[in-house]
Short mmCIF file of N, CA and C in Angstrom, two decimals:
data_model
loop_
_atom_site.label_atom_id
_atom_site.label_comp_id
_atom_site.label_asym_id
_atom_site.label_seq_id
_atom_site.Cartn_x
_atom_site.Cartn_y
_atom_site.Cartn_z
N UNK A 200 88.39 86.63 108.09
CA UNK A 200 88.91 87.94 107.82
C UNK A 200 87.76 88.95 107.89
N UNK A 201 88.01 90.08 108.52
CA UNK A 201 87.01 91.13 108.64
C UNK A 201 86.98 91.95 107.36
N UNK A 202 85.81 92.17 106.80
CA UNK A 202 85.64 93.03 105.63
C UNK A 202 84.97 94.31 106.09
N UNK A 203 85.69 95.42 106.00
CA UNK A 203 85.16 96.70 106.45
C UNK A 203 84.05 97.17 105.52
N UNK A 204 82.99 97.76 106.07
CA UNK A 204 81.94 98.31 105.21
C UNK A 204 82.51 99.40 104.30
N UNK A 205 81.92 99.54 103.11
CA UNK A 205 82.40 100.51 102.14
C UNK A 205 82.45 101.93 102.72
N UNK A 206 81.46 102.28 103.57
CA UNK A 206 81.46 103.63 104.13
C UNK A 206 82.67 103.85 105.04
N UNK A 207 83.10 102.82 105.76
CA UNK A 207 84.28 102.94 106.61
C UNK A 207 85.52 103.07 105.75
N UNK A 208 85.62 102.25 104.71
CA UNK A 208 86.77 102.32 103.81
C UNK A 208 86.84 103.70 103.18
N UNK A 209 85.72 104.21 102.69
CA UNK A 209 85.71 105.53 102.08
C UNK A 209 86.15 106.60 103.05
N UNK A 210 85.74 106.51 104.31
CA UNK A 210 86.13 107.54 105.27
C UNK A 210 87.60 107.42 105.63
N UNK A 211 88.17 106.22 105.60
CA UNK A 211 89.59 106.07 105.88
C UNK A 211 90.44 106.67 104.77
N UNK A 212 89.94 106.65 103.53
CA UNK A 212 90.73 107.09 102.40
C UNK A 212 90.44 108.51 101.95
N UNK A 213 89.40 109.11 102.45
CA UNK A 213 89.03 110.45 101.99
C UNK A 213 90.02 111.49 102.51
N UNK A 214 90.37 112.49 101.67
CA UNK A 214 91.20 113.58 102.16
C UNK A 214 90.49 114.29 103.31
N UNK A 215 91.24 114.82 104.30
CA UNK A 215 90.62 115.44 105.47
C UNK A 215 89.58 116.51 105.12
N UNK A 216 89.85 117.38 104.14
CA UNK A 216 88.88 118.42 103.77
C UNK A 216 87.61 117.78 103.22
N UNK A 217 87.78 116.71 102.45
CA UNK A 217 86.61 116.02 101.89
C UNK A 217 85.80 115.37 102.99
N UNK A 218 86.48 114.85 104.00
CA UNK A 218 85.77 114.25 105.13
C UNK A 218 84.91 115.29 105.82
N UNK A 219 85.49 116.47 106.06
CA UNK A 219 84.76 117.52 106.74
C UNK A 219 83.54 117.96 105.93
N UNK A 220 83.68 117.96 104.60
CA UNK A 220 82.58 118.38 103.74
C UNK A 220 81.60 117.24 103.45
N UNK A 221 81.95 116.03 103.88
CA UNK A 221 81.10 114.88 103.62
C UNK A 221 81.23 114.34 102.21
N UNK A 222 82.32 114.71 101.52
CA UNK A 222 82.55 114.29 100.14
C UNK A 222 83.80 113.40 100.10
N UNK A 223 83.71 112.31 99.38
CA UNK A 223 84.85 111.41 99.24
C UNK A 223 85.30 111.44 97.78
N UNK A 224 86.56 111.82 97.55
CA UNK A 224 87.10 111.91 96.20
C UNK A 224 87.69 110.60 95.71
N UNK A 225 87.79 109.63 96.58
CA UNK A 225 88.37 108.34 96.22
C UNK A 225 87.40 107.59 95.32
N UNK A 226 87.92 107.11 94.20
CA UNK A 226 87.11 106.29 93.29
C UNK A 226 87.40 104.83 93.62
N UNK A 227 86.36 104.05 93.78
CA UNK A 227 86.52 102.62 94.04
C UNK A 227 85.95 101.86 92.85
N UNK A 228 86.79 101.04 92.24
CA UNK A 228 86.40 100.30 91.04
C UNK A 228 86.41 98.81 91.31
N UNK A 229 85.51 98.13 90.64
CA UNK A 229 85.46 96.66 90.71
C UNK A 229 85.88 96.15 89.34
N UNK A 230 86.98 95.43 89.31
CA UNK A 230 87.57 94.96 88.07
C UNK A 230 87.35 93.45 87.94
N UNK A 231 86.68 93.00 86.87
CA UNK A 231 86.46 91.56 86.72
C UNK A 231 87.78 90.84 86.46
N UNK A 232 87.93 89.70 87.11
CA UNK A 232 89.13 88.88 86.91
C UNK A 232 88.90 87.91 85.76
N UNK A 233 89.75 87.95 84.77
CA UNK A 233 89.59 87.03 83.65
C UNK A 233 90.00 85.61 84.04
N UNK A 234 90.89 85.49 85.02
CA UNK A 234 91.36 84.16 85.42
C UNK A 234 90.42 83.46 86.41
N UNK A 235 89.54 84.23 87.06
CA UNK A 235 88.61 83.63 88.03
C UNK A 235 87.24 84.27 87.93
N UNK A 236 86.62 84.21 86.76
CA UNK A 236 85.27 84.79 86.68
C UNK A 236 84.33 83.98 87.56
N UNK A 237 83.37 84.56 88.18
CA UNK A 237 82.89 85.94 88.06
C UNK A 237 83.45 86.85 89.15
N UNK A 238 84.61 86.53 89.70
CA UNK A 238 85.15 87.32 90.81
C UNK A 238 85.71 88.66 90.34
N UNK A 239 85.69 89.63 91.28
CA UNK A 239 86.16 90.99 90.99
C UNK A 239 87.19 91.44 92.03
N UNK A 240 88.18 92.17 91.56
CA UNK A 240 89.14 92.85 92.43
C UNK A 240 88.62 94.25 92.72
N UNK A 241 89.01 94.77 93.85
CA UNK A 241 88.74 96.17 94.17
C UNK A 241 90.02 96.96 93.92
N UNK A 242 89.88 98.05 93.17
CA UNK A 242 90.96 99.00 92.97
C UNK A 242 90.48 100.35 93.46
N UNK A 243 91.27 100.97 94.29
CA UNK A 243 90.96 102.33 94.74
C UNK A 243 91.84 103.27 93.95
N UNK A 244 91.28 104.42 93.59
CA UNK A 244 92.00 105.35 92.73
C UNK A 244 91.89 106.76 93.27
N UNK A 245 93.03 107.43 93.34
CA UNK A 245 93.09 108.82 93.73
C UNK A 245 93.89 109.55 92.65
N UNK A 246 93.23 110.39 91.84
CA UNK A 246 93.94 111.08 90.76
C UNK A 246 94.87 112.15 91.31
N UNK A 247 95.72 112.70 90.45
CA UNK A 247 96.58 113.80 90.90
C UNK A 247 95.73 114.94 91.47
N UNK A 248 96.17 115.48 92.59
CA UNK A 248 95.39 116.51 93.29
C UNK A 248 95.24 117.78 92.47
N UNK A 249 96.18 118.04 91.55
CA UNK A 249 96.09 119.27 90.74
C UNK A 249 95.08 119.16 89.61
N UNK A 250 94.46 117.98 89.44
CA UNK A 250 93.44 117.79 88.42
C UNK A 250 93.98 117.53 87.03
N UNK A 251 95.29 117.58 86.86
CA UNK A 251 95.89 117.32 85.55
C UNK A 251 96.06 115.82 85.36
N UNK A 252 96.03 115.36 84.12
CA UNK A 252 96.28 113.93 83.88
C UNK A 252 97.73 113.58 84.24
N UNK A 253 97.90 112.42 84.79
CA UNK A 253 99.25 111.99 85.15
C UNK A 253 100.02 111.60 83.90
N UNK A 254 101.26 112.00 83.86
CA UNK A 254 102.13 111.67 82.73
C UNK A 254 102.70 110.27 82.91
N UNK A 255 103.22 109.73 81.83
CA UNK A 255 103.94 108.46 81.89
C UNK A 255 105.00 108.58 83.00
N UNK A 256 105.13 107.55 83.80
CA UNK A 256 106.07 107.58 84.92
C UNK A 256 105.50 108.16 86.19
N UNK A 257 104.24 108.56 86.17
CA UNK A 257 103.60 109.15 87.35
C UNK A 257 102.34 108.40 87.74
N UNK A 258 102.29 107.09 87.45
CA UNK A 258 101.16 106.24 87.82
C UNK A 258 101.70 105.15 88.73
N UNK A 259 101.12 105.04 89.93
CA UNK A 259 101.63 104.10 90.93
C UNK A 259 100.51 103.21 91.45
N UNK A 260 100.84 101.94 91.65
CA UNK A 260 99.92 100.96 92.23
C UNK A 260 100.51 100.44 93.52
N UNK A 261 99.77 100.60 94.62
CA UNK A 261 100.17 100.04 95.91
C UNK A 261 99.69 98.59 96.00
N UNK A 262 100.56 97.73 96.50
CA UNK A 262 100.27 96.31 96.68
C UNK A 262 100.45 96.00 98.17
N UNK A 263 99.37 95.61 98.83
CA UNK A 263 99.42 95.40 100.28
C UNK A 263 100.07 94.06 100.65
N UNK A 264 100.31 93.89 101.93
CA UNK A 264 100.87 92.64 102.44
C UNK A 264 99.79 91.64 102.81
N UNK A 265 100.15 90.65 103.61
CA UNK A 265 99.26 89.52 103.88
C UNK A 265 98.25 89.75 105.00
N UNK A 266 98.41 90.78 105.80
CA UNK A 266 97.57 90.85 106.99
C UNK A 266 96.43 91.87 106.93
N UNK A 267 96.49 92.82 106.02
CA UNK A 267 95.41 93.80 105.95
C UNK A 267 95.33 94.43 104.57
N UNK A 268 94.13 94.95 104.21
CA UNK A 268 93.90 95.50 102.86
C UNK A 268 94.50 96.89 102.68
N UNK A 269 94.36 97.41 101.47
CA UNK A 269 94.95 98.70 101.12
C UNK A 269 94.41 99.86 101.96
N UNK A 270 93.16 99.79 102.38
CA UNK A 270 92.59 100.88 103.20
C UNK A 270 93.31 101.02 104.53
N UNK A 271 93.90 99.94 104.98
CA UNK A 271 94.63 99.98 106.26
C UNK A 271 96.13 99.98 106.04
N UNK A 272 96.55 100.12 104.80
CA UNK A 272 97.97 100.18 104.46
C UNK A 272 98.24 101.57 103.85
N UNK A 273 98.41 101.65 102.54
CA UNK A 273 98.75 102.91 101.87
C UNK A 273 97.66 103.96 102.02
N UNK A 274 96.41 103.54 102.25
CA UNK A 274 95.31 104.48 102.38
C UNK A 274 95.02 104.93 103.80
N UNK A 275 95.74 104.37 104.77
CA UNK A 275 95.45 104.71 106.17
C UNK A 275 96.07 106.06 106.54
N UNK A 276 95.31 106.87 107.26
CA UNK A 276 95.77 108.21 107.64
C UNK A 276 96.41 108.24 109.01
N UNK A 277 97.59 108.78 109.02
CA UNK A 277 98.26 109.12 110.27
C UNK A 277 98.29 110.64 110.31
N UNK A 278 97.76 111.22 111.37
CA UNK A 278 97.68 112.68 111.48
C UNK A 278 97.00 113.30 110.27
N UNK A 279 95.96 112.61 109.75
CA UNK A 279 95.14 113.17 108.68
C UNK A 279 95.68 112.97 107.27
N UNK A 280 96.80 112.26 107.11
CA UNK A 280 97.39 112.10 105.78
C UNK A 280 97.81 110.66 105.56
N UNK A 281 97.55 110.18 104.34
CA UNK A 281 98.00 108.83 103.96
C UNK A 281 99.10 108.95 102.91
N UNK A 282 99.74 107.83 102.65
CA UNK A 282 100.74 107.78 101.60
C UNK A 282 100.08 108.06 100.25
N UNK A 283 98.86 107.57 100.06
CA UNK A 283 98.14 107.84 98.81
C UNK A 283 97.90 109.34 98.64
N UNK A 284 97.51 110.02 99.72
CA UNK A 284 97.30 111.47 99.67
C UNK A 284 98.59 112.18 99.25
N UNK A 285 99.71 111.79 99.86
CA UNK A 285 100.99 112.43 99.55
C UNK A 285 101.37 112.29 98.09
N UNK A 286 101.22 111.08 97.55
CA UNK A 286 101.58 110.88 96.14
C UNK A 286 100.63 111.64 95.22
N UNK A 287 99.35 111.67 95.54
CA UNK A 287 98.38 112.41 94.75
C UNK A 287 98.76 113.89 94.72
N UNK A 288 99.11 114.45 95.86
CA UNK A 288 99.50 115.86 95.92
C UNK A 288 100.82 116.12 95.20
N UNK A 289 101.64 115.08 95.02
CA UNK A 289 102.90 115.22 94.28
C UNK A 289 102.68 115.01 92.77
N UNK A 290 101.43 114.86 92.34
CA UNK A 290 101.13 114.75 90.92
C UNK A 290 101.03 113.33 90.38
N UNK A 291 101.00 112.34 91.28
CA UNK A 291 100.86 110.95 90.85
C UNK A 291 99.40 110.56 90.73
N UNK A 292 99.14 109.66 89.81
CA UNK A 292 97.86 108.99 89.68
C UNK A 292 98.01 107.73 90.54
N UNK A 293 97.31 107.66 91.66
CA UNK A 293 97.58 106.64 92.67
C UNK A 293 96.47 105.60 92.72
N UNK A 294 96.88 104.35 92.76
CA UNK A 294 95.96 103.21 92.80
C UNK A 294 96.36 102.30 93.94
N UNK A 295 95.39 101.56 94.47
CA UNK A 295 95.66 100.57 95.51
C UNK A 295 94.80 99.34 95.24
N UNK A 296 95.42 98.20 95.29
CA UNK A 296 94.79 96.92 94.99
C UNK A 296 94.43 96.20 96.28
N UNK A 297 93.24 95.60 96.31
CA UNK A 297 92.90 94.62 97.34
C UNK A 297 92.88 93.26 96.66
N UNK A 298 93.70 92.34 97.15
CA UNK A 298 93.69 90.98 96.61
C UNK A 298 92.35 90.32 96.93
N UNK A 299 92.01 89.27 96.18
CA UNK A 299 90.82 88.49 96.51
C UNK A 299 90.88 88.08 97.97
N UNK A 300 89.74 88.20 98.65
CA UNK A 300 89.65 87.84 100.06
C UNK A 300 90.01 88.97 101.01
N UNK A 301 90.42 90.13 100.48
CA UNK A 301 90.80 91.28 101.30
C UNK A 301 89.92 92.48 100.97
N UNK A 302 89.68 93.32 101.98
CA UNK A 302 89.01 94.59 101.77
C UNK A 302 87.73 94.47 100.97
N UNK A 303 87.61 95.28 99.92
CA UNK A 303 86.39 95.33 99.11
C UNK A 303 86.42 94.38 97.91
N UNK A 304 87.50 93.60 97.75
CA UNK A 304 87.52 92.59 96.68
C UNK A 304 86.63 91.42 97.07
N UNK A 305 86.23 90.67 96.05
CA UNK A 305 85.41 89.50 96.33
C UNK A 305 86.18 88.48 97.16
N UNK A 306 85.42 87.70 97.89
CA UNK A 306 86.00 86.58 98.63
C UNK A 306 86.05 85.37 97.72
N UNK A 307 87.04 84.53 97.91
CA UNK A 307 87.05 83.25 97.20
C UNK A 307 85.81 82.47 97.64
N UNK A 308 85.10 81.84 96.73
CA UNK A 308 83.94 81.03 97.13
C UNK A 308 84.35 79.93 98.12
N UNK A 309 85.55 79.43 97.99
CA UNK A 309 86.05 78.38 98.88
C UNK A 309 86.14 78.84 100.34
N UNK A 310 86.17 80.16 100.56
CA UNK A 310 86.29 80.67 101.93
C UNK A 310 85.04 80.39 102.77
N UNK A 311 83.93 80.07 102.13
CA UNK A 311 82.72 79.79 102.88
C UNK A 311 82.60 78.30 103.22
N UNK A 312 83.58 77.53 102.85
CA UNK A 312 83.58 76.09 103.13
C UNK A 312 84.68 75.75 104.13
N UNK A 313 84.75 74.49 104.48
CA UNK A 313 85.75 74.02 105.43
C UNK A 313 87.16 74.34 104.93
N UNK A 314 88.03 74.84 105.79
CA UNK A 314 89.39 75.14 105.37
C UNK A 314 90.17 73.89 104.94
N UNK A 315 89.72 72.74 105.34
CA UNK A 315 90.40 71.50 104.95
C UNK A 315 89.97 71.00 103.58
N UNK A 316 88.95 71.60 102.99
CA UNK A 316 88.40 71.12 101.73
C UNK A 316 89.24 71.52 100.51
N UNK A 317 90.09 72.55 100.64
CA UNK A 317 90.84 73.08 99.50
C UNK A 317 92.28 73.35 99.91
N UNK A 318 93.18 73.39 98.92
CA UNK A 318 94.54 73.83 99.23
C UNK A 318 94.52 75.33 99.56
N UNK A 319 95.65 75.83 100.01
CA UNK A 319 95.75 77.25 100.38
C UNK A 319 95.33 78.15 99.22
N UNK A 320 94.63 79.22 99.55
CA UNK A 320 94.15 80.18 98.55
C UNK A 320 95.13 81.34 98.45
N UNK A 321 95.13 82.00 97.29
CA UNK A 321 95.95 83.20 97.12
C UNK A 321 97.43 82.92 97.12
N UNK A 322 97.82 81.80 96.56
CA UNK A 322 99.25 81.48 96.47
C UNK A 322 99.94 82.51 95.57
N UNK A 323 101.26 82.54 95.60
CA UNK A 323 102.03 83.59 94.93
C UNK A 323 101.69 83.73 93.45
N UNK A 324 101.64 82.64 92.71
CA UNK A 324 101.40 82.77 91.27
C UNK A 324 100.02 83.35 90.98
N UNK A 325 99.00 82.84 91.66
CA UNK A 325 97.65 83.35 91.42
C UNK A 325 97.53 84.82 91.84
N UNK A 326 98.07 85.17 92.99
CA UNK A 326 97.99 86.56 93.46
C UNK A 326 98.79 87.49 92.54
N UNK A 327 99.91 87.01 92.00
CA UNK A 327 100.68 87.83 91.05
C UNK A 327 99.89 88.09 89.78
N UNK A 328 99.09 87.14 89.37
CA UNK A 328 98.22 87.36 88.21
C UNK A 328 97.15 88.41 88.52
N UNK A 329 96.77 88.57 89.78
CA UNK A 329 95.83 89.63 90.15
C UNK A 329 96.50 90.99 89.97
N UNK A 330 97.78 91.08 90.32
CA UNK A 330 98.53 92.32 90.07
C UNK A 330 98.59 92.58 88.56
N UNK A 331 98.88 91.54 87.80
CA UNK A 331 98.96 91.66 86.35
C UNK A 331 97.66 92.24 85.78
N UNK A 332 96.53 91.70 86.23
CA UNK A 332 95.25 92.19 85.72
C UNK A 332 95.01 93.64 86.15
N UNK A 333 95.42 93.99 87.36
CA UNK A 333 95.28 95.37 87.82
C UNK A 333 96.15 96.31 86.99
N UNK A 334 97.39 95.94 86.72
CA UNK A 334 98.29 96.77 85.93
C UNK A 334 97.73 96.96 84.52
N UNK A 335 97.25 95.90 83.90
CA UNK A 335 96.68 96.02 82.56
C UNK A 335 95.47 96.96 82.55
N UNK A 336 94.61 96.82 83.56
CA UNK A 336 93.43 97.69 83.66
C UNK A 336 93.85 99.15 83.81
N UNK A 337 94.78 99.42 84.73
CA UNK A 337 95.22 100.79 84.99
C UNK A 337 95.89 101.39 83.75
N UNK A 338 96.79 100.63 83.12
CA UNK A 338 97.50 101.13 81.94
C UNK A 338 96.53 101.50 80.83
N UNK A 339 95.55 100.65 80.61
CA UNK A 339 94.56 100.94 79.57
C UNK A 339 93.72 102.15 79.93
N UNK A 340 93.25 102.19 81.17
CA UNK A 340 92.38 103.29 81.60
C UNK A 340 93.11 104.64 81.59
N UNK A 341 94.39 104.66 81.96
CA UNK A 341 95.14 105.91 82.04
C UNK A 341 95.92 106.21 80.77
N UNK A 342 95.95 105.28 79.82
CA UNK A 342 96.65 105.51 78.57
C UNK A 342 98.16 105.55 78.72
N UNK A 343 98.69 104.70 79.60
CA UNK A 343 100.14 104.62 79.81
C UNK A 343 100.61 103.21 79.50
N UNK A 344 101.90 103.06 79.30
CA UNK A 344 102.46 101.74 79.04
C UNK A 344 102.97 101.08 80.31
N UNK A 345 103.41 101.92 81.26
CA UNK A 345 104.09 101.38 82.44
C UNK A 345 103.48 101.94 83.73
N UNK A 346 103.55 101.15 84.77
CA UNK A 346 103.03 101.51 86.09
C UNK A 346 104.12 101.21 87.12
N UNK A 347 104.27 102.08 88.09
CA UNK A 347 105.19 101.81 89.20
C UNK A 347 104.46 100.98 90.24
N UNK A 348 105.13 99.98 90.77
CA UNK A 348 104.57 99.14 91.84
C UNK A 348 105.27 99.49 93.15
N UNK A 349 104.46 99.72 94.18
CA UNK A 349 104.97 99.96 95.53
C UNK A 349 104.37 98.86 96.39
N UNK A 350 105.20 97.91 96.80
CA UNK A 350 104.70 96.71 97.48
C UNK A 350 105.26 96.61 98.89
N UNK A 351 104.45 96.02 99.76
CA UNK A 351 104.80 95.87 101.17
C UNK A 351 104.75 94.41 101.58
N UNK A 352 105.71 93.99 102.39
CA UNK A 352 105.71 92.69 103.05
C UNK A 352 105.45 91.55 102.08
N UNK A 353 104.42 90.72 102.33
CA UNK A 353 104.08 89.60 101.45
C UNK A 353 103.86 90.07 100.02
N UNK A 354 103.33 91.26 99.84
CA UNK A 354 103.10 91.81 98.50
C UNK A 354 104.37 92.00 97.71
N UNK A 355 105.54 92.10 98.39
CA UNK A 355 106.80 92.26 97.66
C UNK A 355 107.13 91.00 96.86
N UNK A 356 106.80 89.84 97.40
CA UNK A 356 107.04 88.58 96.68
C UNK A 356 106.21 88.57 95.41
N UNK A 357 104.96 88.96 95.52
CA UNK A 357 104.03 88.92 94.40
C UNK A 357 104.39 89.95 93.34
N UNK A 358 104.73 91.17 93.78
CA UNK A 358 105.09 92.22 92.83
C UNK A 358 106.38 91.87 92.09
N UNK A 359 107.35 91.33 92.81
CA UNK A 359 108.61 90.94 92.17
C UNK A 359 108.38 89.81 91.17
N UNK A 360 107.56 88.84 91.53
CA UNK A 360 107.26 87.74 90.62
C UNK A 360 106.59 88.29 89.35
N UNK A 361 105.58 89.14 89.53
CA UNK A 361 104.93 89.73 88.36
C UNK A 361 105.93 90.51 87.51
N UNK A 362 106.81 91.27 88.14
CA UNK A 362 107.79 92.09 87.39
C UNK A 362 108.69 91.23 86.52
N UNK A 363 108.92 89.97 86.91
CA UNK A 363 109.73 89.09 86.06
C UNK A 363 108.97 88.65 84.82
N UNK A 364 107.64 88.62 84.88
CA UNK A 364 106.83 88.22 83.73
C UNK A 364 106.71 89.33 82.70
N UNK A 365 106.52 90.56 83.17
CA UNK A 365 106.27 91.68 82.27
C UNK A 365 107.10 92.91 82.67
N UNK A 366 108.42 92.81 82.60
CA UNK A 366 109.25 93.96 83.03
C UNK A 366 108.97 95.22 82.21
N UNK A 367 108.51 95.05 80.97
CA UNK A 367 108.22 96.21 80.13
C UNK A 367 107.02 97.01 80.63
N UNK A 368 106.23 96.44 81.55
CA UNK A 368 105.06 97.12 82.11
C UNK A 368 105.39 97.88 83.40
N UNK A 369 106.61 97.68 83.91
CA UNK A 369 106.98 98.25 85.21
C UNK A 369 107.88 99.47 85.01
N UNK A 370 107.47 100.60 85.57
CA UNK A 370 108.31 101.79 85.54
C UNK A 370 109.32 101.72 86.68
N UNK A 371 108.81 101.54 87.90
CA UNK A 371 109.67 101.37 89.08
C UNK A 371 109.07 100.27 89.94
N UNK A 372 109.94 99.58 90.63
CA UNK A 372 109.51 98.53 91.56
C UNK A 372 110.08 98.89 92.91
N UNK A 373 109.20 99.23 93.84
CA UNK A 373 109.60 99.62 95.20
C UNK A 373 109.13 98.55 96.16
N UNK A 374 110.06 97.95 96.88
CA UNK A 374 109.74 96.88 97.83
C UNK A 374 110.08 97.38 99.22
N UNK A 375 109.09 97.56 100.09
CA UNK A 375 109.40 97.98 101.45
C UNK A 375 108.91 96.92 102.42
N UNK A 376 109.77 96.63 103.40
CA UNK A 376 109.49 95.55 104.32
C UNK A 376 109.44 94.22 103.60
N UNK A 377 110.39 93.95 102.67
CA UNK A 377 110.31 92.71 101.89
C UNK A 377 110.48 91.48 102.78
N UNK A 378 109.85 90.41 102.36
CA UNK A 378 109.96 89.14 103.07
C UNK A 378 111.30 88.53 102.71
#
């Protein structure tokens, strides 16, 4: 899997005006995984464009599919605008998760060994726990109880599975291109 350099990821996610000014407003966080220490998830964050704190019901987490990370999904710009940009301008506190092995998240240590040495990595239950950890981190950081999940393709399986574990943490569950 290709891991894009941080500067490329930042330029893909930066608002067009910020790109022109050489400034990137996207915050990229590394969140330690309690289930797989010392590994870290990457969370990208774009606050509401108006600068006001997002209210309960206005915090969204994008969950990517199996073939590419969040920078090439919800953060990718078509004609200078991404889905993350649109939600930020609509007053949402927008987050995007990269699963282990994708984008700026850590790679599984097993990925540097023979593919025959281990069972498949990133199975549904383990990946759903990565969503769980991301939701807990976001809720605590933003001071909210619930987060909306917007999931694509393979990510719809994981988001739906997680939603069955902690429905009280989910404001809305949006599944597009579900498997």
